[in-house]
XYZ file of C-alpha atoms in Angstrom:
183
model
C 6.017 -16.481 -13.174
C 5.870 -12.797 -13.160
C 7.647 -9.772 -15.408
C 10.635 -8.940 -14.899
C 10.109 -5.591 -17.198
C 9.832 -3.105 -14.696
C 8.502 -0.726 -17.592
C 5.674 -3.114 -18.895
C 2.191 -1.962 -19.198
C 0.650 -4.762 -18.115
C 2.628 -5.155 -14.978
C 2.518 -1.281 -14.363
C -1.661 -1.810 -14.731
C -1.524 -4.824 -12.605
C 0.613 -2.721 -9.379
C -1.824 0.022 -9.838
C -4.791 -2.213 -9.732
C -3.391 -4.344 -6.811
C -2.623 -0.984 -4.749
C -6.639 0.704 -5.364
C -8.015 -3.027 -4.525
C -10.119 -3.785 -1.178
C -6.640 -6.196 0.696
C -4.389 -3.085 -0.266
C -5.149 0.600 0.080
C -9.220 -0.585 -0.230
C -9.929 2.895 -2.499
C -13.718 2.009 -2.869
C -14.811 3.329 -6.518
C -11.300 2.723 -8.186
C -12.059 -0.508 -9.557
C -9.821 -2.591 -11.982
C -11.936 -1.458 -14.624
C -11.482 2.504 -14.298
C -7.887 1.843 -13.685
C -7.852 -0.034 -17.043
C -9.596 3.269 -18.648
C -8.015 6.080 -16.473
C -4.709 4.324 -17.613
C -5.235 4.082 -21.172
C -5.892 7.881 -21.143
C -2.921 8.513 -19.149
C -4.301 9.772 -15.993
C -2.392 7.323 -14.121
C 0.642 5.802 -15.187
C 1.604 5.406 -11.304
C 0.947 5.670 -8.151
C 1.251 9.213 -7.223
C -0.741 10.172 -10.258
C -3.618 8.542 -8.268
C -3.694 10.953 -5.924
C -3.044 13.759 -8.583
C -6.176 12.858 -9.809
C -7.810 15.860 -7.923
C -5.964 17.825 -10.770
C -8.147 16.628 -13.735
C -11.680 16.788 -11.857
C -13.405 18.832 -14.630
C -11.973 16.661 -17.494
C -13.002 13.435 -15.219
C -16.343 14.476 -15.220
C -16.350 14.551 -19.021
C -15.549 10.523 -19.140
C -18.756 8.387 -20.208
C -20.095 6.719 -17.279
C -18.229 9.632 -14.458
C -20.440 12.348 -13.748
C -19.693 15.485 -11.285
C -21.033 12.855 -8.319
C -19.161 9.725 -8.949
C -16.095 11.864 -9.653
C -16.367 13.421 -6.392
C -16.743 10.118 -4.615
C -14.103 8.425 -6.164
C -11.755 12.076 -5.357
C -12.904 11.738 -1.549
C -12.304 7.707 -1.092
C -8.693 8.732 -2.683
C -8.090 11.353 -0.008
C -9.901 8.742 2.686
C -7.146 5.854 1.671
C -4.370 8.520 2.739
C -5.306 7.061 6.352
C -4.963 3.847 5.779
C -3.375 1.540 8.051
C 0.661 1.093 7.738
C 0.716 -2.805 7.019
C -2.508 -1.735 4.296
C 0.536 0.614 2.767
C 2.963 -1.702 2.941
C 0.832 -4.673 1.628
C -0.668 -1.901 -1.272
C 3.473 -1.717 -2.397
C 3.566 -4.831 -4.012
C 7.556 -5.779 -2.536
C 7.893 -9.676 -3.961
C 7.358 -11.983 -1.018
C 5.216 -9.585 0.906
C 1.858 -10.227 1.694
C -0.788 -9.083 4.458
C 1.013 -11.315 7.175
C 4.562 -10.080 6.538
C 3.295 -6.487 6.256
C 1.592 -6.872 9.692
C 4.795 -7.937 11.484
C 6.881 -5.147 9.478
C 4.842 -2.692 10.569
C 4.781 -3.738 14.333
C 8.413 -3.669 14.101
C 9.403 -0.521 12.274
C 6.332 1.676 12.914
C 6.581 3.590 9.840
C 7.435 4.162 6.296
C 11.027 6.141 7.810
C 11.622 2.638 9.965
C 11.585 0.403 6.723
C 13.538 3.063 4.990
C 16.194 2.707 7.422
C 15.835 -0.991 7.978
C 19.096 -3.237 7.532
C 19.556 -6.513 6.065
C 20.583 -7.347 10.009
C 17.228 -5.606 11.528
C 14.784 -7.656 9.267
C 16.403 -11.507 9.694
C 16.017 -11.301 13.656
C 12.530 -10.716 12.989
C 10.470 -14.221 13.036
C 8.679 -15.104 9.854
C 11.473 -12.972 8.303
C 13.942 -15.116 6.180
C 16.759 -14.372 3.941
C 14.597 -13.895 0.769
C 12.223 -11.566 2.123
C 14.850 -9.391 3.975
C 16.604 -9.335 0.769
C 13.069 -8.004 -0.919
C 12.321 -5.462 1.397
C 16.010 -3.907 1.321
C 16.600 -4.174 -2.464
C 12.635 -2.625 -2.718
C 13.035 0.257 -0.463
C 16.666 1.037 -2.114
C 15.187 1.004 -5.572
C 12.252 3.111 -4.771
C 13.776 5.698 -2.394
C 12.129 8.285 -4.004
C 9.066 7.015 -4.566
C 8.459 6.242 -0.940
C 9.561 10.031 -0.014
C 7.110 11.010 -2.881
C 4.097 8.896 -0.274
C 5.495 11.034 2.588
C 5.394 14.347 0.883
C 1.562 13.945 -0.611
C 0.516 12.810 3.346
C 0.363 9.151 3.207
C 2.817 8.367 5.864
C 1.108 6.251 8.375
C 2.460 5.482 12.026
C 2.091 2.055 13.982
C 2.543 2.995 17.636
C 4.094 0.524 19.386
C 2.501 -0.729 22.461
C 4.285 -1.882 25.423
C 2.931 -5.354 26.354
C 5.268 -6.426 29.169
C 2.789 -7.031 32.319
C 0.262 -7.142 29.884
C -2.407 -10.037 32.136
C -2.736 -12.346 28.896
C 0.458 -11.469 26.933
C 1.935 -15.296 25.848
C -1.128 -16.933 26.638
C -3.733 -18.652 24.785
C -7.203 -19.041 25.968
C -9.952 -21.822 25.211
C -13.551 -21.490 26.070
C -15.897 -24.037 25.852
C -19.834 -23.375 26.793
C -22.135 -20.567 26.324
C -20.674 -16.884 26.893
C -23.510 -14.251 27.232
């Protein structure tokens, strides 16, 4: 069961503590806890406002329990999660059906936030793993939140998967056993 209420509080905490946790965009520092309090003092009420954080350094500092060095720490890991891996992104976006596998394969395929923008209904069910529900997912998330993934983009979290060419690649389709000692 989950909320459909896209505007509910508890499922607006819940995407903003999934995103800052260790499987998703692993922002050491931001723990569910802080996002609990940052939220109920609206600092964050999404996303972006995470990394708009940098904004309200001085009146962080002033929060019991955040002084001028754990504010700085938890600023810096925010900048740091801007690198993240693309399938970490993906994964951190919460799309229904999506998990670390699926995110993995999505971001081999597409290569980038711009890819999955541009994906098609017909682009994601060729893809193995990929069924109808999850296709449908993806497209109907990346319509809905058009602007919201251009808002990533524009504040530098745009990660790139480059593809790698594995044709005449010695072990590409194999599987290999060993049994023994290996030193």
């Amino acid at each position: 069961h989950f909320c459909v209420n896209k505007n509910c509080d508890g499922r607006i905490l819940a995407s903003l503590i999934y995103f800052a946790s260790k499987p998703c965009m692993n922002i050491e520092t931001l723990g569910e806890k802080l996002v609990e309090d940052l939220y109920r003092r609206n600092y964050i009420k999404n996303i972006i406002d995470i990394y708009n954080l940098k904004n309200y350094k001085d009146e962080l500092m002033q929060i019991e329990g955040l002084g001028e060095k754990s504010v700085l720490t938890l600023l810096d890991n925010i900048e740091k999660s801007k690198l993240n891996s693309l399938d970490k992104l993906i994964t951190s976006l919460g799309i229904r059906f999506v998990g670390g596998k699926v995110s993995k394969i999505l971001a081999k395929e597409f290569g980038s936030l711009k890819g999955l923008l541009d994906a098609k209904f017909e682009d994601l069910i060729v893809i193995r793993d990929i069924g109808d529900s999850i296709a449908n997912s993806v497209i109907n998330y990346f319509e809905e939140n058009i602007d919201f993934i251009n808002n990533l983009i524009n504040i530098g979290i745009n990660p790139i998967m480059e593809k790698i060419d594995t044709k005449g690649l010695l072990f590409e389709g194999k599987s290999i056993v060993l049994t023994g000692k290996l030193e």
